[in-house]
């Protein structure tokens, strides 16, 4: 079964970000104190500029 994902109904747990901040080495801030919860079976995408 290598390379085959289980059905979303079988996935347990969640991903949680609390007070996440990020800035590029040049000082450009792109995230400031972000809170986000992604529950099992949910989909999320992060979209924006790449690089700095």
mmCIF file of C-alpha atoms in Angstrom:
data_model
loop_
_atom_site.group_PDB
_atom_site.id
_atom_site.type_symbol
_atom_site.label_atom_id
_atom_site.label_comp_id
_atom_site.label_asym_id
_atom_site.label_seq_id
_atom_site.Cartn_x
_atom_site.Cartn_y
_atom_site.Cartn_z
ATOM 1 C CA UNK A 1 0.000 0.000 0.000
ATOM 2 C CA UNK A 2 2.952 2.326 -0.344
ATOM 3 C CA UNK A 3 1.907 5.630 -1.896
ATOM 4 C CA UNK A 4 -1.782 5.130 -1.126
ATOM 5 C CA UNK A 5 -3.341 7.499 1.402
ATOM 6 C CA UNK A 6 -6.034 6.300 3.807
ATOM 7 C CA UNK A 7 -9.550 7.699 3.318
ATOM 8 C CA UNK A 8 -10.025 11.044 5.099
ATOM 9 C CA UNK A 9 -12.624 9.403 7.367
ATOM 10 C CA UNK A 10 -9.829 7.257 8.879
ATOM 11 C CA UNK A 11 -7.472 10.149 9.679
ATOM 12 C CA UNK A 12 -7.322 11.152 13.338
ATOM 13 C CA UNK A 13 -5.838 14.170 15.109
ATOM 14 C CA UNK A 14 -5.375 17.747 13.988
ATOM 15 C CA UNK A 15 -2.758 20.365 13.193
ATOM 16 C CA UNK A 16 -2.729 23.471 15.351
ATOM 17 C CA UNK A 17 -0.642 26.644 15.039
ATOM 18 C CA UNK A 18 -0.637 29.096 17.972
ATOM 19 C CA UNK A 19 0.837 32.601 17.745
ATOM 20 C CA UNK A 20 3.028 31.770 14.737
ATOM 21 C CA UNK A 21 5.083 34.601 13.256
ATOM 22 C CA UNK A 22 7.521 34.590 10.342
ATOM 23 C CA UNK A 23 9.695 37.109 8.566
ATOM 24 C CA UNK A 24 12.247 36.781 5.795
ATOM 25 C CA UNK A 25 15.952 37.492 6.471
ATOM 26 C CA UNK A 26 15.524 40.940 4.882
ATOM 27 C CA UNK A 27 12.990 41.786 7.622
ATOM 28 C CA UNK A 28 9.797 41.543 5.537
ATOM 29 C CA UNK A 29 7.072 40.250 7.884
ATOM 30 C CA UNK A 30 4.633 37.818 6.316
ATOM 31 C CA UNK A 31 2.936 36.230 9.355
ATOM 32 C CA UNK A 32 2.241 37.832 12.717
ATOM 33 C CA UNK A 33 0.698 35.866 15.615
ATOM 34 C CA UNK A 34 -1.349 33.551 13.379
ATOM 35 C CA UNK A 35 -3.652 31.006 15.049
ATOM 36 C CA UNK A 36 -4.987 28.168 12.919
ATOM 37 C CA UNK A 37 -6.564 24.766 13.557
ATOM 38 C CA UNK A 38 -6.899 22.171 10.787
ATOM 39 C CA UNK A 39 -9.077 19.258 11.873
ATOM 40 C CA UNK A 40 -8.654 15.710 10.591
ATOM 41 C CA UNK A 41 -10.079 15.387 7.084
ATOM 42 C CA UNK A 42 -9.923 19.130 6.360
ATOM 43 C CA UNK A 43 -7.769 20.598 3.607
ATOM 44 C CA UNK A 44 -5.789 23.821 3.814
ATOM 45 C CA UNK A 45 -3.571 25.726 1.395
ATOM 46 C CA UNK A 46 -1.118 28.534 1.998
ATOM 47 C CA UNK A 47 -0.770 30.843 -0.978
ATOM 48 C CA UNK A 48 1.368 33.909 -1.486
ATOM 49 C CA UNK A 49 4.634 35.239 -2.818
ATOM 50 C CA UNK A 50 7.628 32.967 -2.586
ATOM 51 C CA UNK A 51 11.112 34.096 -1.764
ATOM 52 C CA UNK A 52 12.163 37.414 -0.375
#
